[in-house]
Amino acid sequence: MRYVAPAGLARLAISLDARNYLPLASEGTYSDKNLAMTKAITAWNAYNENVVQETNELGDNVRKTAHISFPSDMPVLFFSREDDRVREDGKSLFTFLQTQLTDHPASTIIPLQGHHYFHWTQSKEMNEAVLKFMKDIEDRE
């Protein structure tokens, strides 16, 4: 995969079907110049050496950090994709995130509809949630 970006294959894939690589937003949200820059950045970054190495180390990194948690008094806010899939062992993304929440009363999980890039489609909702989260912390102190 490390040869994909330098060889131009990522640029080719993006030019053939840009919809899978560009922000999901209403028509006119991004200028043509912004979209062209996003295509170029995506083509270069998608399969660069660091991204490939990060992907290769993902499983090991999860194992290394599985026992680490946030300090119990630290407020934690998670945005998560609404996902009702449950594994055979009864666990789900939501139950995993619940184990990561802290005892701070403001800690919460906010499920959102969409895909991984919430900031493309849910920015207003996220902004409101972050402001509320910060206000809740301030009110409790």
Coordinates of N, CA and C in Angstrom, one line a residue:
M1 N 0.8 -1.2 0.0 CA 0.0 0.0 0.0 C 0.9 1.3 0.0
R2 N 2.1 1.2 0.5 CA 2.9 2.4 0.5 C 3.3 3.0 -0.8
Y3 N 3.0 2.2 -1.9 CA 3.3 2.6 -3.2 C 2.1 3.3 -3.9
V4 N 1.0 3.2 -3.3 CA -0.3 3.7 -3.9 C -0.3 5.2 -4.1
A5 N 0.1 6.0 -3.1 CA 0.0 7.4 -3.2 C 1.1 7.9 -4.2
P6 N 2.4 7.5 -4.0 CA 3.4 8.0 -4.9 C 3.2 7.6 -6.3
A7 N 2.6 6.5 -6.6 CA 2.4 6.0 -8.0 C 1.2 6.6 -8.6
G8 N 0.5 7.4 -7.9 CA -0.7 8.1 -8.5 C -2.0 7.3 -8.5
L9 N -1.9 6.1 -7.9 CA -3.1 5.2 -7.9 C -4.2 5.8 -7.0
A10 N -3.8 6.5 -5.9 CA -4.9 7.1 -5.1 C -5.5 8.3 -5.8
R11 N -4.7 9.1 -6.6 CA -5.3 10.2 -7.4 C -6.3 9.6 -8.4
L12 N -5.9 8.5 -9.0 CA -6.8 7.8 -10.0 C -8.1 7.4 -9.4
A13 N -8.0 6.7 -8.2 CA -9.2 6.3 -7.6 C -10.1 7.5 -7.2
I14 N -9.5 8.5 -6.7 CA -10.3 9.7 -6.3 C -10.9 10.4 -7.6
S15 N -10.2 10.4 -8.6 CA -10.8 11.0 -9.8 C -11.9 10.2 -10.4
L16 N -11.8 8.9 -10.3 CA -12.9 8.0 -10.8 C -14.2 8.1 -10.0
D17 N -14.0 8.2 -8.7 CA -15.2 8.3 -7.8 C -15.0 9.2 -6.6
A18 N -15.0 10.5 -6.9 CA -14.6 11.4 -5.8 C -15.6 11.5 -4.7
R19 N -16.8 11.0 -4.9 CA -17.9 11.1 -3.8 C -17.4 10.4 -2.6
N20 N -16.7 9.3 -2.7 CA -16.2 8.5 -1.5 C -15.1 9.2 -0.8
Y21 N -14.5 10.3 -1.3 CA -13.4 10.9 -0.7 C -13.6 12.3 -0.3
L22 N -14.7 12.9 -0.7 CA -14.9 14.3 -0.4 C -15.9 14.5 0.7
P23 N -15.9 15.6 1.4 CA -16.9 15.9 2.5 C -18.3 15.7 2.0
L24 N -19.1 15.1 2.8 CA -20.5 14.9 2.6 C -21.2 16.2 3.1
A25 N -21.5 17.1 2.2 CA -22.1 18.3 2.6 C -23.1 18.8 1.5
S26 N -23.9 19.8 1.9 CA -24.8 20.3 0.9 C -24.1 21.0 -0.2
E27 N -24.7 21.0 -1.4 CA -24.2 21.6 -2.6 C -23.8 23.1 -2.3
G28 N -22.6 23.5 -2.6 CA -22.2 24.9 -2.4 C -21.5 25.1 -1.1
T29 N -21.5 24.1 -0.2 CA -20.8 24.3 1.1 C -19.4 24.6 0.9
Y30 N -18.8 23.8 0.0 CA -17.3 23.9 -0.3 C -17.2 24.5 -1.7
S31 N -16.2 25.4 -1.9 CA -15.9 25.9 -3.2 C -15.2 24.8 -4.1
D32 N -15.2 25.0 -5.4 CA -14.5 24.1 -6.2 C -13.0 24.0 -5.9
K33 N -12.5 25.2 -5.5 CA -11.1 25.2 -5.0 C -10.9 24.4 -3.8
N34 N -11.8 24.5 -2.8 CA -11.7 23.7 -1.6 C -11.8 22.2 -1.9
L35 N -12.7 21.8 -2.8 CA -12.8 20.4 -3.2 C -11.6 19.9 -3.9
A36 N -11.0 20.7 -4.8 CA -9.8 20.3 -5.5 C -8.7 20.1 -4.5
M37 N -8.5 21.0 -3.5 CA -7.5 20.8 -2.5 C -7.7 19.6 -1.6
T38 N -9.0 19.3 -1.3 CA -9.3 18.1 -0.5 C -9.0 16.9 -1.3
K39 N -9.3 16.8 -2.6 CA -8.9 15.7 -3.4 C -7.4 15.5 -3.4
A40 N -6.6 16.6 -3.5 CA -5.2 16.4 -3.6 C -4.6 16.0 -2.2
I41 N -5.1 16.6 -1.2 CA -4.6 16.2 0.2 C -5.0 14.7 0.5
T42 N -6.2 14.3 0.1 CA -6.6 13.0 0.4 C -5.8 12.0 -0.4
A43 N -5.5 12.3 -1.7 CA -4.7 11.4 -2.5 C -3.3 11.2 -2.0
W44 N -2.8 12.3 -1.4 CA -1.4 12.2 -0.9 C -1.4 11.5 0.5
N45 N -2.3 11.9 1.3 CA -2.3 11.4 2.7 C -2.9 10.0 2.9
A46 N -3.8 9.6 2.0 CA -4.5 8.4 2.2 C -3.6 7.2 2.4
Y47 N -2.6 7.1 1.7 CA -1.7 5.9 1.8 C -0.2 6.3 1.9
N48 N 0.0 7.4 2.6 CA 1.4 7.7 2.8 C 2.0 6.8 3.9
E49 N 3.3 6.8 4.0 CA 4.1 5.9 4.9 C 3.5 5.9 6.3
N50 N 3.2 7.1 6.8 CA 2.8 7.1 8.2 C 1.4 6.5 8.4
V51 N 0.5 6.7 7.4 CA -0.8 6.1 7.5 C -0.8 4.6 7.4
V52 N 0.1 4.1 6.5 CA 0.2 2.7 6.3 C 0.8 2.1 7.6
Q53 N 1.8 2.7 8.2 CA 2.4 2.2 9.4 C 1.4 2.2 10.6
E54 N 0.7 3.3 10.7 CA -0.4 3.4 11.7 C -1.4 2.3 11.6
T55 N -1.8 2.0 10.4 CA -2.8 0.9 10.1 C -2.2 -0.4 10.5
N56 N -0.9 -0.6 10.1 CA -0.2 -1.9 10.5 C -0.1 -2.1 12.0
E57 N 0.0 -1.0 12.7 CA 0.2 -1.1 14.2 C -1.1 -1.0 15.0
L58 N -2.2 -0.8 14.3 CA -3.5 -0.6 15.0 C -3.8 -1.6 16.1
G59 N -3.8 -2.9 15.7 CA -4.1 -4.0 16.7 C -3.2 -4.0 17.9
D60 N -1.9 -3.8 17.6 CA -0.9 -3.8 18.7 C -1.1 -2.6 19.6
N61 N -1.4 -1.4 19.0 CA -1.7 -0.2 19.8 C -2.9 -0.4 20.7
V62 N -3.9 -1.0 20.2 CA -5.1 -1.3 21.0 C -4.8 -2.1 22.2
R63 N -4.0 -3.2 21.9 CA -3.6 -4.0 23.1 C -2.8 -3.3 24.1
K64 N -1.9 -2.4 23.6 CA -1.0 -1.6 24.5 C -1.8 -0.7 25.4
T65 N -2.9 -0.2 24.9 CA -3.6 0.9 25.6 C -4.9 0.3 26.3
A66 N -5.2 -0.9 26.1 CA -6.5 -1.5 26.7 C -6.7 -1.2 28.1
H67 N -5.6 -1.2 28.9 CA -5.7 -1.1 30.3 C -5.7 0.4 30.8
I68 N -5.4 1.3 29.9 CA -5.3 2.7 30.2 C -6.7 3.3 30.3
S69 N -7.0 4.2 31.2 CA -8.3 4.9 31.3 C -8.0 6.4 31.7
F70 N -9.1 7.1 31.5 CA -9.1 8.5 31.9 C -9.1 8.7 33.4
P71 N -8.5 9.7 33.9 CA -8.6 10.0 35.4 C -10.1 10.1 35.7
S72 N -10.4 9.5 36.9 CA -11.9 9.4 37.3 C -12.6 10.7 37.4
D73 N -11.9 11.8 37.7 CA -12.5 13.1 37.8 C -12.5 13.9 36.6
M74 N -12.0 13.4 35.5 CA -11.9 14.1 34.2 C -13.2 13.9 33.4
P75 N -13.9 15.0 33.0 CA -15.1 14.9 32.2 C -14.7 14.4 30.8
V76 N -15.5 13.4 30.3 CA -15.2 12.8 29.0 C -16.5 12.9 28.1
L77 N -16.3 13.4 26.9 CA -17.4 13.5 25.9 C -17.0 12.6 24.7
F78 N -17.8 11.7 24.4 CA -17.6 10.9 23.2 C -18.8 11.1 22.2
F79 N -18.4 11.3 20.9 CA -19.4 11.3 19.9 C -19.2 9.9 19.2
S80 N -20.3 9.2 19.0 CA -20.2 7.9 18.5 C -21.3 7.7 17.4
R81 N -21.0 6.9 16.4 CA -21.9 6.6 15.4 C -23.0 5.7 16.0
E82 N -24.3 6.0 15.7 CA -25.4 5.2 16.1 C -25.2 3.8 15.5
D83 N -25.1 2.8 16.3 CA -24.7 1.5 15.8 C -25.3 0.5 16.8
D84 N -26.3 -0.3 16.4 CA -27.0 -1.2 17.3 C -26.4 -2.6 17.1
R85 N -25.3 -2.8 16.4 CA -24.7 -4.1 16.2 C -24.1 -4.6 17.6
V86 N -24.4 -5.8 17.9 CA -23.9 -6.4 19.1 C -23.1 -7.7 18.7
R87 N -21.9 -7.8 19.3 CA -21.1 -8.9 19.0 C -21.6 -10.2 19.7
E88 N -21.1 -11.3 19.3 CA -21.5 -12.6 20.0 C -21.3 -12.6 21.5
D89 N -20.3 -11.8 22.0 CA -20.1 -11.8 23.4 C -21.0 -10.8 24.1
G90 N -21.9 -10.1 23.4 CA -22.9 -9.2 23.9 C -22.4 -7.8 24.0
K91 N -21.2 -7.5 23.6 CA -20.6 -6.2 23.6 C -20.9 -5.4 22.3
S92 N -20.9 -4.1 22.4 CA -21.1 -3.3 21.3 C -20.2 -2.0 21.4
L93 N -20.2 -1.2 20.4 CA -19.4 0.0 20.5 C -19.9 0.9 21.7
F94 N -21.2 1.0 21.9 CA -21.7 1.8 23.0 C -21.3 1.2 24.3
T95 N -21.3 -0.1 24.5 CA -20.9 -0.7 25.8 C -19.4 -0.5 26.0
F96 N -18.6 -0.5 24.9 CA -17.2 -0.3 25.1 C -17.0 1.2 25.5
L97 N -17.7 2.1 24.9 CA -17.5 3.5 25.3 C -17.9 3.8 26.7
Q98 N -19.0 3.1 27.1 CA -19.4 3.2 28.5 C -18.3 2.8 29.5
T99 N -17.5 1.8 29.2 CA -16.5 1.4 30.1 C -15.4 2.5 30.1
Q100 N -15.3 3.4 29.2 CA -14.3 4.4 29.1 C -14.8 5.7 29.8
L101 N -16.1 5.9 30.1 CA -16.6 7.1 30.7 C -16.0 7.1 32.2
T102 N -15.9 8.3 32.7 CA -15.4 8.5 34.0 C -16.6 8.8 35.0
D103 N -16.2 8.9 36.2 CA -17.2 9.2 37.3 C -17.7 10.7 37.3
H104 N -17.1 11.5 36.5 CA -17.5 12.9 36.4 C -18.9 13.0 35.9
P105 N -19.8 13.8 36.6 CA -21.2 13.8 36.2 C -21.5 14.3 34.8
A106 N -20.5 15.1 34.2 CA -20.7 15.6 32.9 C -20.3 14.6 31.8
S107 N -19.7 13.5 32.2 CA -19.2 12.5 31.2 C -20.4 11.9 30.4
T108 N -20.3 11.9 29.1 CA -21.5 11.4 28.4 C -21.0 10.9 27.0
I109 N -21.9 10.1 26.4 CA -21.8 9.6 25.0 C -22.9 10.2 24.2
I110 N -22.6 10.8 23.1 CA -23.7 11.3 22.2 C -23.6 10.5 20.9
P111 N -24.7 9.7 20.7 CA -24.8 9.0 19.4 C -25.3 9.9 18.3
L112 N -24.6 9.7 17.1 CA -25.0 10.5 16.0 C -25.2 9.6 14.8
Q113 N -26.1 10.0 13.9 CA -26.3 9.2 12.7 C -25.2 9.7 11.7
G114 N -24.7 8.8 10.9 CA -23.7 9.1 9.9 C -22.6 8.2 9.9
H115 N -21.5 8.6 9.3 CA -20.3 7.8 9.2 C -19.2 8.4 10.0
H116 N -18.0 7.9 9.8 CA -16.9 8.3 10.6 C -16.6 9.8 10.7
Y117 N -16.9 10.5 9.6 CA -16.5 11.9 9.6 C -17.7 12.8 9.9
F118 N -18.1 12.7 11.2 CA -19.2 13.5 11.7 C -19.1 15.0 11.4
H119 N -17.9 15.5 11.5 CA -17.7 16.9 11.3 C -18.1 17.4 9.9
W120 N -18.3 16.5 9.0 CA -18.8 16.9 7.7 C -20.3 17.0 7.7
T121 N -21.0 16.2 8.5 CA -22.5 16.2 8.4 C -23.2 16.6 9.7
Q122 N -22.5 16.6 10.8 CA -23.1 16.9 12.1 C -22.4 18.0 12.8
S123 N -21.8 18.9 12.1 CA -21.0 20.0 12.8 C -21.8 20.9 13.7
K124 N -23.0 21.2 13.3 CA -23.9 22.1 14.1 C -24.3 21.4 15.4
E125 N -24.7 20.1 15.3 CA -25.1 19.3 16.4 C -23.9 19.1 17.4
M126 N -22.7 18.8 16.8 CA -21.6 18.7 17.6 C -21.2 19.9 18.4
N127 N -21.3 21.1 17.7 CA -21.0 22.3 18.3 C -21.9 22.6 19.5
E128 N -23.2 22.4 19.3 CA -24.1 22.6 20.4 C -23.8 21.6 21.6
A129 N -23.5 20.4 21.3 CA -23.2 19.4 22.3 C -22.0 19.8 23.1
V130 N -20.9 20.2 22.4 CA -19.7 20.6 23.1 C -19.9 21.9 24.0
L131 N -20.7 22.8 23.5 CA -21.0 24.0 24.3 C -21.8 23.6 25.5
K132 N -22.8 22.7 25.4 CA -23.5 22.2 26.5 C -22.6 21.5 27.5
F133 N -21.8 20.6 27.0 CA -20.8 19.8 27.8 C -20.0 20.8 28.6
M134 N -19.4 21.8 28.0 CA -18.6 22.8 28.7 C -19.4 23.5 29.8
K135 N -20.6 23.9 29.4 CA -21.5 24.6 30.4 C -21.8 23.7 31.6
D136 N -22.1 22.4 31.3 CA -22.4 21.5 32.4 C -21.2 21.4 33.3
I137 N -20.0 21.4 32.8 CA -18.8 21.3 33.6 C -18.6 22.6 34.4
E138 N -18.8 23.7 33.8 CA -18.7 25.0 34.5 C -19.7 25.1 35.6
D139 N -21.0 24.7 35.4 CA -22.0 24.7 36.4 C -21.8 23.9 37.6
R140 N -21.0 22.8 37.4 CA -20.8 21.8 38.5 C -19.6 22.2 39.3
E141 N -18.8 23.2 38.8 CA -17.6 23.6 39.6 C -17.8 24.7 40.5

